[in-house]
Coordinates of C-alpha atoms in Angstrom, one line a residue:
X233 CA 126.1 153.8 -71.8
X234 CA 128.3 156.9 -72.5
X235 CA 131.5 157.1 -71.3
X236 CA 133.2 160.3 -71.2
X237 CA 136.7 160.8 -72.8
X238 CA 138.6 161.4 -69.8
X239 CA 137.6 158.1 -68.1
X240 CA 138.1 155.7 -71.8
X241 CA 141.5 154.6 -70.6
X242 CA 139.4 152.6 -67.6
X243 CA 137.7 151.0 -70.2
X244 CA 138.8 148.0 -72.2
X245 CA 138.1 148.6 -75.8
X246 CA 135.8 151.9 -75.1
X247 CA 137.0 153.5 -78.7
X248 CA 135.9 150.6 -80.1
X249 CA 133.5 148.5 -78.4
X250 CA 130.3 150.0 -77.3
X251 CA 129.7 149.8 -73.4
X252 CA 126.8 147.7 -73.5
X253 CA 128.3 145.5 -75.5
X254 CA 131.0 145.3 -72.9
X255 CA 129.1 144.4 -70.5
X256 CA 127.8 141.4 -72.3
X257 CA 130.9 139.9 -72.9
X258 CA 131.5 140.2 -69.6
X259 CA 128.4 138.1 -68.8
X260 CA 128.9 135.8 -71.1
X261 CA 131.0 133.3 -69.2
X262 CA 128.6 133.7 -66.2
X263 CA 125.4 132.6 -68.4
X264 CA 128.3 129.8 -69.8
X265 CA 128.7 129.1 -65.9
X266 CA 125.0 129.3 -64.9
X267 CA 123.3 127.2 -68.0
X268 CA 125.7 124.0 -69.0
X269 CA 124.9 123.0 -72.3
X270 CA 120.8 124.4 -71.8
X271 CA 118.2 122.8 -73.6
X272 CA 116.3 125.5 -74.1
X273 CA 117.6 129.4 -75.9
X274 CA 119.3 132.1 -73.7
X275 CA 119.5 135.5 -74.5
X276 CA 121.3 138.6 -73.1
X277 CA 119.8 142.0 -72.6
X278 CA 121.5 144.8 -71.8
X279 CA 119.7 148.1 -71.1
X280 CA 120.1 151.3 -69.5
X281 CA 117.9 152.9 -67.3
X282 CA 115.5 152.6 -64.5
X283 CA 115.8 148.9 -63.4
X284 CA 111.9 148.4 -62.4
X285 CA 110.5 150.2 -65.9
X286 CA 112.8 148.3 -68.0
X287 CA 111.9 145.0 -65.9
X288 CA 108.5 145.4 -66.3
X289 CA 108.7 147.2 -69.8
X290 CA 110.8 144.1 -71.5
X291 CA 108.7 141.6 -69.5
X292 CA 105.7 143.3 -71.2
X293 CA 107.1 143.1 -74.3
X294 CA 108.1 139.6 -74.2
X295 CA 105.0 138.6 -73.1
X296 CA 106.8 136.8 -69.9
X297 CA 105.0 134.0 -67.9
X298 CA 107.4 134.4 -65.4
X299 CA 110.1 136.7 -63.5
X300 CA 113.0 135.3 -61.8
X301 CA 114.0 137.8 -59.2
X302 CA 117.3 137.1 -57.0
X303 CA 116.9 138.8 -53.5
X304 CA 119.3 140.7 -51.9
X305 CA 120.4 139.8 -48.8
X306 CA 119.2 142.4 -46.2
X307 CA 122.3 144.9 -45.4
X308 CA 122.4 145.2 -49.0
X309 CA 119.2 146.5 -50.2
X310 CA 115.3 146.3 -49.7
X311 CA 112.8 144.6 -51.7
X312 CA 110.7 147.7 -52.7
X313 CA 112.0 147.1 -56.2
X314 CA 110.6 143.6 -56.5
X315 CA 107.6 144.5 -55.0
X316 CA 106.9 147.5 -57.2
X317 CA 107.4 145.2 -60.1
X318 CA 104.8 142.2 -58.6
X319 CA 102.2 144.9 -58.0
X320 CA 102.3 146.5 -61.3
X321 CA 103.4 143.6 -63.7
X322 CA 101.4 140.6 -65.3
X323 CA 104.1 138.0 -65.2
X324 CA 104.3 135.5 -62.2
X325 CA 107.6 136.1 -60.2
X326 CA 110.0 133.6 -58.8
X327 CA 112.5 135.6 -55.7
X328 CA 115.3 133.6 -54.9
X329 CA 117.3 134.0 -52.2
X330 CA 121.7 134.7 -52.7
X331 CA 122.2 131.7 -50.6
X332 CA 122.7 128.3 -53.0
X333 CA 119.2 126.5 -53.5
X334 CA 118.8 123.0 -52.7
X335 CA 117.0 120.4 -54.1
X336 CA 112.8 121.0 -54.4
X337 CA 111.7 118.1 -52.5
X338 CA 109.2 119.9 -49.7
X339 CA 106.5 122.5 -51.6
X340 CA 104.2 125.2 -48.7
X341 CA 101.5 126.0 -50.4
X342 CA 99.2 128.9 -48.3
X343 CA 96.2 129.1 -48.9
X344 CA 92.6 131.3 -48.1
X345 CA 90.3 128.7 -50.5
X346 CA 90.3 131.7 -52.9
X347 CA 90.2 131.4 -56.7
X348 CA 94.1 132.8 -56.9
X349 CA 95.0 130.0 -54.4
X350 CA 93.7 127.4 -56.2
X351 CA 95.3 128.6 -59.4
X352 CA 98.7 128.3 -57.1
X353 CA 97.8 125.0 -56.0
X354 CA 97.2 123.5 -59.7
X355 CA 100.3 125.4 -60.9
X356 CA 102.0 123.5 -58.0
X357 CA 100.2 120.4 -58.7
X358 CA 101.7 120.7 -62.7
X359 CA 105.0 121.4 -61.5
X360 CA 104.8 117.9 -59.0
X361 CA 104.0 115.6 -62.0
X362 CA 107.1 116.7 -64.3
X363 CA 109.6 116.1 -61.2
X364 CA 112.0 113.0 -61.7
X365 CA 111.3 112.2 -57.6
X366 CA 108.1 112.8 -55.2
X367 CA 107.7 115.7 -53.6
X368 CA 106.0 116.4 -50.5
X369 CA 103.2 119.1 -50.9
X370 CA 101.9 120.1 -47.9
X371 CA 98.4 122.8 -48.4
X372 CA 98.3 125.5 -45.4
X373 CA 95.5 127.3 -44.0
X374 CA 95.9 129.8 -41.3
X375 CA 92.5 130.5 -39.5
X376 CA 92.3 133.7 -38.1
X377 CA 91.3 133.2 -34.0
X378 CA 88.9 136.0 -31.9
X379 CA 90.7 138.4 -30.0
X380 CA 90.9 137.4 -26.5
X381 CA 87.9 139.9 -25.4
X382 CA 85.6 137.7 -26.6
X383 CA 87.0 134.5 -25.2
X384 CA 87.0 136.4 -21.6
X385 CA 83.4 136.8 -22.0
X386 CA 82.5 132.9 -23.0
X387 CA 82.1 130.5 -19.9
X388 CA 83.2 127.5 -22.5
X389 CA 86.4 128.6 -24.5
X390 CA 87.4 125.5 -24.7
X391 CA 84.4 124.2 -26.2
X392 CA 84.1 127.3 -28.6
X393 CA 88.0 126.4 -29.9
X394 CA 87.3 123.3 -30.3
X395 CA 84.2 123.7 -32.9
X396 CA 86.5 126.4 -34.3
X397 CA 89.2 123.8 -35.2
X398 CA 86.9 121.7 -36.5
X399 CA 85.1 123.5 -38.7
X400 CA 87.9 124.8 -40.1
X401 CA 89.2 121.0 -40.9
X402 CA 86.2 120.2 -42.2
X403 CA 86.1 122.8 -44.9
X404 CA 89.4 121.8 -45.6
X405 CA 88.6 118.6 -46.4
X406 CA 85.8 119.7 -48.5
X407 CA 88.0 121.6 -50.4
X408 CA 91.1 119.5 -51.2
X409 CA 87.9 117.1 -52.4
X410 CA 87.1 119.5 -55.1
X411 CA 90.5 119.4 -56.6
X412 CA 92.0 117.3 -59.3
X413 CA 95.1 116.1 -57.4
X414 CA 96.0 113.5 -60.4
X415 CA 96.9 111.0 -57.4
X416 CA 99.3 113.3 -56.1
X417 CA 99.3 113.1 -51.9
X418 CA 98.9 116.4 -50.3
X419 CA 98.9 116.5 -46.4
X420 CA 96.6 119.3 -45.2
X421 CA 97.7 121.3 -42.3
X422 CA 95.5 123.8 -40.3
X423 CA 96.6 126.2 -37.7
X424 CA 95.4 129.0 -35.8
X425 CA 96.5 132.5 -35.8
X426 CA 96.3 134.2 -32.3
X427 CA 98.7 137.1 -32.3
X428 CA 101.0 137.4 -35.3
X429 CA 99.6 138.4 -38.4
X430 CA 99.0 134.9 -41.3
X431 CA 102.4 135.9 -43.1
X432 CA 104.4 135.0 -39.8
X433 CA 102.8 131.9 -39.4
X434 CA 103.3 130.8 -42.9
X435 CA 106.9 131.8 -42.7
X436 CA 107.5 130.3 -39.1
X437 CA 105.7 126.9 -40.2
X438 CA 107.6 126.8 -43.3
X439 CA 111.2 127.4 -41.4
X440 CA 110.0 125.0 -38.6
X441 CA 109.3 122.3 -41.0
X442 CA 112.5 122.9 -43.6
X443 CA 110.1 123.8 -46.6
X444 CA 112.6 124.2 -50.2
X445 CA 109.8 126.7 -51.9
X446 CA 106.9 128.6 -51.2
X447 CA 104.2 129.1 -53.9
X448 CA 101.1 131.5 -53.3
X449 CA 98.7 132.7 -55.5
X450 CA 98.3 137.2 -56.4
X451 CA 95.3 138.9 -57.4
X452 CA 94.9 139.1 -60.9
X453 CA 95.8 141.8 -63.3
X454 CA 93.0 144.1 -64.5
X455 CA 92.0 147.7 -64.2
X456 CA 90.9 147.2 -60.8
X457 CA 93.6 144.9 -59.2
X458 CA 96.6 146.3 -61.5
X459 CA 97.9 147.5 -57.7
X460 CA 97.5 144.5 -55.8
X461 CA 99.1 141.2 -55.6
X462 CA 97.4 140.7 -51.5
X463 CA 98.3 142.0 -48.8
X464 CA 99.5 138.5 -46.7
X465 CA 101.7 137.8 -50.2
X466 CA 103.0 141.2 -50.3
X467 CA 104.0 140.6 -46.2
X468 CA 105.5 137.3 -46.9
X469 CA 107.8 138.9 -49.5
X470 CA 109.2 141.5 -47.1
X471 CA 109.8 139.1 -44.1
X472 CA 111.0 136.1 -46.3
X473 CA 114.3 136.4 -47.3
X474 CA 115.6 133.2 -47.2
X475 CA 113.4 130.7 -48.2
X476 CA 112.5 130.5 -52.2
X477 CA 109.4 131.5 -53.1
X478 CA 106.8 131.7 -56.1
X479 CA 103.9 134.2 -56.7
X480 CA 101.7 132.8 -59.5
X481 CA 99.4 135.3 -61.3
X482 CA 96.2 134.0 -63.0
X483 CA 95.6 133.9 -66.6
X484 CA 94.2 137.7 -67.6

């Protein structure tokens, strides 16, 4: 925030007006811009230093439930920030992408019938009933299919894909039965993944089928999974840079 004496002149007020306080009001009419008339309190931070310790440092501090992250687009930067800061923080993160977001009205949520997935599908489920219109939630599962060896070697593949399918369906089903849906309607979709790893299937289903957010579930936060938010999250963060998307921690 220092700004040495040669360089003041470039500086509006810099005798007077401490950087950092510049800097605010120069943010000031783009939180104006950004929040018309907000129901709720907005507050302006300005620090100096390393961008992912202070994000997860202040996050920390202020106990956050949730991050909202904008993404870069591409030629401008990488996401090894963001991902440093999902891996080793304990708030849920929202990445948005720098294009202008539309209207919520399809939600993908992935999922492996895991405990994080389910906590993603309820936190979905609580953000469906506090929207003024229906949305469409569709629940994904990506079944993993044998490698083609094996198929070479059965004289009925189709037979063998077949009770594949269908037991995958049928666990679905079993599943979504378990859940409290509060009379919400999700459609359940179930595909197979033959060559490209679960991430690019989520990602190509969800472009395919014009999805406005993707919500998936990260490990949860303890001495043991401080380093891990999963592996097919962590892929879907680096190859989706266009669609938004939601990682939802579990309660510690």
């Amino acid at each position: 925030m220092e700004i040495p004496e040669f360089a003041e002149d470039l500086y509006l007020g810099a005798k007077t007006i401490p950087f950092d306080e510049q800097i605010k009001q120069a943010l000031q009419p783009v939180i104006a811009h950004a929040f018309t008339e907000p129901d709720f309190p907005v507050e302006l931070v300005v620090r100096e230093g390393n961008v992912t310790r202070q994000l997860l440092h202040w996050a920390n501090i202020k106990q956050a439930d949730m991050m909202i992250v904008g993404r870069k687009d591409l030629e401008f930067g990488t996401c090894l920030s963001i991902k440093k800061c999902m891996r080793q923080g304990k708030s849920s993160f929202f990445l948005v992408p720098p294009k202008p977001l539309k209207p919520v009205r399809r939600i993908l949520v992935p999922t492996d019938y895991s405990q994080t997935s389910t906590t993603a599908l309820r936190y979905v489920l609580q953000i469906a009933r506090g929207m003024d219109e229906p949305v469409e939630l569709v629940l994904l599962f990506v079944y993993t299919f044998p490698a083609q060896v094996h198929f070479d070697l059965l004289q009925n593949t189709k037979g063998f894909q077949t009770e594949i399918e269908e037991g995958a369906r049928t666990y679905f089903n079993q599943y979504i039965r378990r859940i409290d849906t509060r009379n919400i309607q999700i459609r359940g979709e179930v595909i197979p993944s033959r060559s490209t790893g679960v991430a690019r299937h989520i990602y190509t289903y969800a472009k395919k089928n014009d999805m406005d957010l993707i919500v998936m579930g990260a490990k949860g936060h303890n001495l043991f999974t401080s380093i891990m938010i999963g592996s097919v999250t962590e892929k879907l963060v680096s190859i989706n840079l266009d669609i938004p998307m939601m990682v939802i921690r579990p309660e510690s």
